Coordinates of C-alpha atoms and ligand atoms in Angstrom, one line a residue:
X1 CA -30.5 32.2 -10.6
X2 CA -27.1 34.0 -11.8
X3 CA -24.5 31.5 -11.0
X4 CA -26.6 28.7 -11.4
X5 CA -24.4 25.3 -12.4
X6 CA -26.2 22.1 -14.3
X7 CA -24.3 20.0 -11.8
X8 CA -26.3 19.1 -8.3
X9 CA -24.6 20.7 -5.9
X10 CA -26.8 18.1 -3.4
X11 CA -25.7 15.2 -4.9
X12 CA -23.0 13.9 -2.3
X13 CA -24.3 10.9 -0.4
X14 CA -27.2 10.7 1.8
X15 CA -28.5 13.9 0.9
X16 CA -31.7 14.6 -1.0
X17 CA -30.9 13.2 -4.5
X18 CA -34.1 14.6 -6.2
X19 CA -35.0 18.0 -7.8
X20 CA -38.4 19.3 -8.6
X21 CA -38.5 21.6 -12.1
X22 CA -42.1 22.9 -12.9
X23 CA -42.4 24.3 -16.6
X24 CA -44.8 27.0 -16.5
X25 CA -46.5 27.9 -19.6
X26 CA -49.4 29.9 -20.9
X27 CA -51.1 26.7 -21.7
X28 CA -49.7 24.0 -19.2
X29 CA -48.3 23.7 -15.7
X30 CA -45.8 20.5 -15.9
X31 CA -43.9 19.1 -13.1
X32 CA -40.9 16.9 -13.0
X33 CA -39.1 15.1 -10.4
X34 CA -35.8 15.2 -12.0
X35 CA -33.2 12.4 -10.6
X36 CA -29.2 12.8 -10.0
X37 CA -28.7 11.7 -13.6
X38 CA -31.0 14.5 -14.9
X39 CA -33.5 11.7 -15.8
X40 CA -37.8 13.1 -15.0
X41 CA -38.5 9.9 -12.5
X42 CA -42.0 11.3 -12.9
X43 CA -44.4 13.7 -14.6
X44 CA -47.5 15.2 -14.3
X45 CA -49.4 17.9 -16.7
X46 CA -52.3 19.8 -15.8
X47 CA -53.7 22.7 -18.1
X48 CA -52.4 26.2 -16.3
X49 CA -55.9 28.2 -17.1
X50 CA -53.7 31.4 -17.8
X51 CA -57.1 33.6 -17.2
X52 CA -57.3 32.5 -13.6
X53 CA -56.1 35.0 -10.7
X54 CA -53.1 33.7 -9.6
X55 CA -53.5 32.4 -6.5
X56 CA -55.6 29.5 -8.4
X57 CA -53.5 29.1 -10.5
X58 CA -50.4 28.8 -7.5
X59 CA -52.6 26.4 -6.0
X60 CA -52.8 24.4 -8.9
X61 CA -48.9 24.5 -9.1
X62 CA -49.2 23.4 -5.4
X63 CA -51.7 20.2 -5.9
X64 CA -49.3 19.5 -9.2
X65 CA -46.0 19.3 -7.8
X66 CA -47.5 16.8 -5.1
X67 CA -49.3 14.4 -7.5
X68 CA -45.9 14.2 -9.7
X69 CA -44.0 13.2 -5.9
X70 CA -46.8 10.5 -5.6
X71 CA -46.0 9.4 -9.1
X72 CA -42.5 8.9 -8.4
X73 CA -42.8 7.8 -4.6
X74 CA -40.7 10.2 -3.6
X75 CA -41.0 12.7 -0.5
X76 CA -40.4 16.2 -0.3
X77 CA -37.9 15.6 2.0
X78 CA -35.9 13.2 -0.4
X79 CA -35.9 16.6 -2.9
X80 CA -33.1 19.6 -2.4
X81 CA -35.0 22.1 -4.3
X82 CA -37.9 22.9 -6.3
X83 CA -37.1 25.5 -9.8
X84 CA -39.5 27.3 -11.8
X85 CA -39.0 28.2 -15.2
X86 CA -41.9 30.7 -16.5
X87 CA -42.6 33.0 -19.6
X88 CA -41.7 36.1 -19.3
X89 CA -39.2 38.5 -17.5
X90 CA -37.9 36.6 -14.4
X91 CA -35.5 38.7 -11.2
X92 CA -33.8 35.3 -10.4
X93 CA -32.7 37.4 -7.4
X94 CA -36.3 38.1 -6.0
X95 CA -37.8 34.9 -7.5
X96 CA -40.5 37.5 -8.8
X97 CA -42.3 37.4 -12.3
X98 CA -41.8 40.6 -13.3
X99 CA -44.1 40.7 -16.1
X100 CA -45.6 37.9 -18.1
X101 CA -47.5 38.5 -21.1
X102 CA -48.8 35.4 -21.8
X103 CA -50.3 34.7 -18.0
X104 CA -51.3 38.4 -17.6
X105 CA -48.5 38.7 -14.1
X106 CA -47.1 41.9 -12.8
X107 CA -44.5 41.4 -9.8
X108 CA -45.7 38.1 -8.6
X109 CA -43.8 36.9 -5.7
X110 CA -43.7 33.3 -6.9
X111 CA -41.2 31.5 -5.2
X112 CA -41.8 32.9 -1.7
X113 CA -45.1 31.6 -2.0
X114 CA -43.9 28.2 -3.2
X115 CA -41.5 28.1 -0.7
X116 CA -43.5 29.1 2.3
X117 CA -46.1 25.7 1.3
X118 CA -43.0 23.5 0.8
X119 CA -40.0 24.7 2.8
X120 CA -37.6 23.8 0.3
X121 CA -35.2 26.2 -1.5
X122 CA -37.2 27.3 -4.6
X123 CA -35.6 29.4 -7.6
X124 CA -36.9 30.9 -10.6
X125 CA -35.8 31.9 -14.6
X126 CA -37.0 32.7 -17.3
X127 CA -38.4 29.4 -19.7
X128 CA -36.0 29.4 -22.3
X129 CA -33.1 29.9 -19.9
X130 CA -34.3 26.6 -18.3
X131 CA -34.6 25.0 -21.7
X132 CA -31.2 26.0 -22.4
X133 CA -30.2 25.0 -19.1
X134 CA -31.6 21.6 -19.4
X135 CA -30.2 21.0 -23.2
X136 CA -26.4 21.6 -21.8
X137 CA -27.0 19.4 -18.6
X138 CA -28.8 16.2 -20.8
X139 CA -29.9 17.1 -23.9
X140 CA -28.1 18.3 -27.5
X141 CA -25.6 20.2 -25.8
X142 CA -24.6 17.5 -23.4
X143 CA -21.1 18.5 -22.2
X144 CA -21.0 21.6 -23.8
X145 CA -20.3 24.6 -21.6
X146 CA -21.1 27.4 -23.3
X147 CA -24.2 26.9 -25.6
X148 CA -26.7 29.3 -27.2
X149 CA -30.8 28.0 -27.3
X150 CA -33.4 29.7 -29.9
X151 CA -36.6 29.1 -29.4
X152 CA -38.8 29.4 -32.8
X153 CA -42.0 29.9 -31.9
X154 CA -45.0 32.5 -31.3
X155 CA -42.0 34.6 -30.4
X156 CA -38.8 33.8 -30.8
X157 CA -36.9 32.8 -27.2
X158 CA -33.2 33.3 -26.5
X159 CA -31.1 31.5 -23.5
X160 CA -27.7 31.7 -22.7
X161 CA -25.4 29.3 -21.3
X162 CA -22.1 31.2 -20.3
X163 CA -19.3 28.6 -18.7
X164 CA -21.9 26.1 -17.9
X165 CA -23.8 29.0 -16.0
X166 CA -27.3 30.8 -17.2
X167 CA -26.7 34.0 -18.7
X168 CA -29.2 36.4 -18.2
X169 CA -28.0 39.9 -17.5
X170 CA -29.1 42.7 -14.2
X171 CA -32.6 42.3 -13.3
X172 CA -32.6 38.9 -15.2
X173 CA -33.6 40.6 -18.1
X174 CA -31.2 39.9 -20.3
X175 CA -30.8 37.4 -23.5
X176 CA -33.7 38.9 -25.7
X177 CA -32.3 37.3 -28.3
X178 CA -35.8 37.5 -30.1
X179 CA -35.5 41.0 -30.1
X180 CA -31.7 42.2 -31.8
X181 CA -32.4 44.0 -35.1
X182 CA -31.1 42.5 -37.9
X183 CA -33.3 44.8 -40.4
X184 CA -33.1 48.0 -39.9
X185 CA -36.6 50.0 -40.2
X186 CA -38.0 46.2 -40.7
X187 CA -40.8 44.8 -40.0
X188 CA -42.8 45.7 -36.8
X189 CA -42.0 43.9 -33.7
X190 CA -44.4 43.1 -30.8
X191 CA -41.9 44.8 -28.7
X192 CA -42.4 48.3 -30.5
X193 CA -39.2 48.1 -32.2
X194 CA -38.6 47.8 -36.1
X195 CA -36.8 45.0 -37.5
X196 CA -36.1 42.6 -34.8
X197 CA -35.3 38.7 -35.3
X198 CA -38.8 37.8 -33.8
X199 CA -40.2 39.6 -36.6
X200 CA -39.4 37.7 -39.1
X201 CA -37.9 34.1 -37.4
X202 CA -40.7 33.2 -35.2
X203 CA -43.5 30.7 -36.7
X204 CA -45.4 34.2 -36.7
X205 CA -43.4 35.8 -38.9
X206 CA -43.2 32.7 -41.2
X207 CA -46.4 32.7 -41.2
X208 CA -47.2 36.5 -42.6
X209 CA -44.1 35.9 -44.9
X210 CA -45.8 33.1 -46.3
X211 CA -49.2 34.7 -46.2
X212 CA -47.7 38.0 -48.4
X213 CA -46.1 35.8 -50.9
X214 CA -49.0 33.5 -51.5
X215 CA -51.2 36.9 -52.2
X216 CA -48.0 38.1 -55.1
X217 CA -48.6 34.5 -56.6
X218 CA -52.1 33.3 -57.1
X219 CA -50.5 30.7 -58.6
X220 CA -48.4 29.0 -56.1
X221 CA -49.2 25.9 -54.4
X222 CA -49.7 27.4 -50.8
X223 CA -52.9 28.0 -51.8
X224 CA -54.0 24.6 -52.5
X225 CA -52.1 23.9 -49.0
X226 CA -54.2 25.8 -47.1
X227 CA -57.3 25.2 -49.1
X228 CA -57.6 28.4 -50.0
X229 CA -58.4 30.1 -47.0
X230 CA -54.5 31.9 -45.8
X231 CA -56.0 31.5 -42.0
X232 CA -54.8 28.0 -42.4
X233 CA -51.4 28.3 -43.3
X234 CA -48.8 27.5 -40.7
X235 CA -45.1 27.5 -40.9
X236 CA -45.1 23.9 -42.3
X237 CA -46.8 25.1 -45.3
X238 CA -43.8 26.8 -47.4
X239 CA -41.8 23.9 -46.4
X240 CA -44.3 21.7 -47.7
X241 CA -45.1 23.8 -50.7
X242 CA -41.2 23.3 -51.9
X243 CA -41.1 20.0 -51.0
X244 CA -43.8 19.8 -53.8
X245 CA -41.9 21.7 -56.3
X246 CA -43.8 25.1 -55.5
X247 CA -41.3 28.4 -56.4
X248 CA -42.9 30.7 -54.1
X249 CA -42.5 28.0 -51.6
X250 CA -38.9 27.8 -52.3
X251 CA -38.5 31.9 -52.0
X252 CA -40.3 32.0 -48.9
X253 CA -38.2 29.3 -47.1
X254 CA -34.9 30.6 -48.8
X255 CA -35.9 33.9 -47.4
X256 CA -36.8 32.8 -43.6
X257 CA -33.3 30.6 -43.3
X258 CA -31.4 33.9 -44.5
X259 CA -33.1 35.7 -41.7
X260 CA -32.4 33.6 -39.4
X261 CA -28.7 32.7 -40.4
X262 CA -28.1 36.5 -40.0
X263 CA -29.5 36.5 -36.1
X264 CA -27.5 33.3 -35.6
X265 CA -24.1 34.8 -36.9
X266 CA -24.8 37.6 -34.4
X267 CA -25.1 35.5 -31.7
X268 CA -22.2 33.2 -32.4
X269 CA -20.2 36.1 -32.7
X270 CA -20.5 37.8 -29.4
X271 CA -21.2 34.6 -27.5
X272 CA -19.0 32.2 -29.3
X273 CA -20.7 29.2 -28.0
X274 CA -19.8 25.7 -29.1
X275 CA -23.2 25.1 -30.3
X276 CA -26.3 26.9 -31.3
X277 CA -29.7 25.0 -30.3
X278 CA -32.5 25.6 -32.0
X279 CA -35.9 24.6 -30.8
X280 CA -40.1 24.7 -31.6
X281 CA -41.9 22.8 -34.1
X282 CA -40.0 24.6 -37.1
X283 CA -36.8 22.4 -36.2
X284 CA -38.7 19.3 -37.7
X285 CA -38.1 20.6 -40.7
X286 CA -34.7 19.1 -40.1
X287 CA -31.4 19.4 -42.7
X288 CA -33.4 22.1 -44.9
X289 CA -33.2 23.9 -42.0
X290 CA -30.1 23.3 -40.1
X291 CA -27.8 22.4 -43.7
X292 CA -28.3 26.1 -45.0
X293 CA -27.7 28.3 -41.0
X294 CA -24.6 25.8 -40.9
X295 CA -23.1 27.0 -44.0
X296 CA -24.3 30.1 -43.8
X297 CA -22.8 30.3 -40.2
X298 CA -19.5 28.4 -41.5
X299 CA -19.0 31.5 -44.0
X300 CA -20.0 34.5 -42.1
X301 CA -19.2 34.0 -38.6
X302 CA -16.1 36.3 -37.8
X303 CA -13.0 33.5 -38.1
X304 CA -15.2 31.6 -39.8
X305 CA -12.3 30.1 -42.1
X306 CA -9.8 30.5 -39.2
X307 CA -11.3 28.9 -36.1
X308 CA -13.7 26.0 -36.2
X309 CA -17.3 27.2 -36.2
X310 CA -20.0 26.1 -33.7
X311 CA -22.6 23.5 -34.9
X312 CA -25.9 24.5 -34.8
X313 CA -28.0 21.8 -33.8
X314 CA -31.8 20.8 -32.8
X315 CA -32.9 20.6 -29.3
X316 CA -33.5 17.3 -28.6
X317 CA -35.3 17.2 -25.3
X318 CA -39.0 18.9 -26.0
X319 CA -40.4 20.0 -23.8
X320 CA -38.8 18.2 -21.2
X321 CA -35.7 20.8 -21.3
X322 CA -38.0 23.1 -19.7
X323 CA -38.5 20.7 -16.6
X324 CA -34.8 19.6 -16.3
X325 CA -33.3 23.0 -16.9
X326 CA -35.8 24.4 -14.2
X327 CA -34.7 21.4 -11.9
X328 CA -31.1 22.3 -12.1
X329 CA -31.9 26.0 -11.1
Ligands
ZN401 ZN1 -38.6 43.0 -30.8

């Protein structure tokens, strides 16, 4: 929802003091019942089955949010509102999935048929505006009001956090953070374009980075990583490779961090946020990540010198920022 603030708004005395968020994913449906203090009273996972129609799959959402009430003995009627947070492009307005790759959704009235079996207010965004969301109200970027999150994963996720309010443009389609050039005529993008940050950021793009520089150096130690088969390297492996003295290790990871720096400057230049997040599995590579896209961000970003420069940071909630975030919606 545009306008959406990480404070309750339903927090005054004697009114409803619990939220539902729901985290939907390609692989799982969780659920949290999300306190006053942003803390998940309960939890409960079940796997979403992303080949299902979805009705099923609704249903399941359904039969979910319940058993995480009876976790946390709470009743619907002790909750102010239920949020969604799901892959894809979200209309916040509409509460419809507009299109969702990874579940296979075209205009999918979501929260009018979530509301309609729980006749509370429901909302919906897109998962890694939650996740932002949810790092501002509790996580890394506690306190902060205007924060950037990048997700490094399959894809690489952007959400925006603009005066303690999600960012995310007409149509809720903006924040494609994933997919601003920062090579021109670049790599091939999965969203038709040439060059984009996604391209070359995401694990995928680590990956087939890693894969390409392996094959120019029969001799470097990815190979013994991944037992010789490149089908089994993963973006751990160059980090692991250079933490074993490998060169092409060392290239490969030099290479990925200068990529990313560059799509980081951008960001922090046009949204000047006072931190960046970063989140997915890459981010526990820890200061060889973060120490080089600080500097790198210290140096380059426009003021740099001048004006103190936002700290780019790791998300510290998980997965769990998806659940709050959506809570707070
Ligand atoms: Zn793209």
């Amino acid at each position: 929802m545009e306008g959406t603030q990480p404070k309750p708004a339903c927090s005054v005395s004697h009114s409803p003091a619990y939220r539902v968020g729901i985290d939907l994913g390609g692989t799982n449906i969780a659920v949290g019942v999300v306190d006053e203090n942003y803390h998940i009273a309960a939890k409960h996972s079940i796997p979403t089955g992303a080949q299902r129609p979805y009705q099923e799959i609704v249903e399941d959402m359904k039969k979910a949010v319940k058993t995480a009430l009876q976790i946390a003995g709470v009743s619907p009627g002790e909750c102010c509102s239920v949020g969604i947070g799901s892959p894809g492009i979200c209309d916040s307005e509409t509460g419809t999935v507009v299109y969702s790759n990874n579940l296979g959704w075209k205009d999918v009235p979501l929260t009018a048929d979530l509301q309609k079996w729980i006749n509370l207010p429901c909302r919906l965004s897109n998962d890694a505006n939650c996740a932002a969301l949810g790092e501002v109200a509790a996580g890394a970027a506690k306190g902060c009001k205007n924060a950037v999150l990048i997700t490094l994963g399959t894809g690489v996720g952007g959400g925006v956090v603009l005066d303690g309010k999600i960012f995310s443009g007409c149509h809720s389609a903006g924040a494609e953070l994933g997919h601003t050039v920062i090579v021109k005529d670049g790599e091939l993008c999965t969203c038709g374009r040439h060059g984009c940050l996604e391209a070359y950021a995401s694990a995928t793009g680590l990956i087939r980075q890693t894969k390409r520089a392996a094959q120019q150096h029969p001799e470097s130690l990815i190979w013994k990583l991944c037992g010789g088969d490149p089908e089994r390297i993963s973006g751990r492996t160059p980090f692991e490779a250079e933490r074993q003295g490998d060169e092409t290790g060392r290239q490969v990871v030099d290479a990925y961090l200068s990529y990313l720096s560059e799509g980081v400057v951008d960001f922090v230049n046009i949204f000047r946020p006072e931190c960046v997040i970063l989140g997915g599995g890459i981010c526990n590579e820890g200061a060889r990540l973060l120490d080089p896209i600080n500097a790198y961000v210290c140096h380059y970003c426009f003021g740099g010198e001048l004006v103190e420069a936002p700290r780019v940071i790791r998300a510290a909630l998980g997965n769990d920022a998806g659940i709050i975030g959506a809570a707070l919606l």
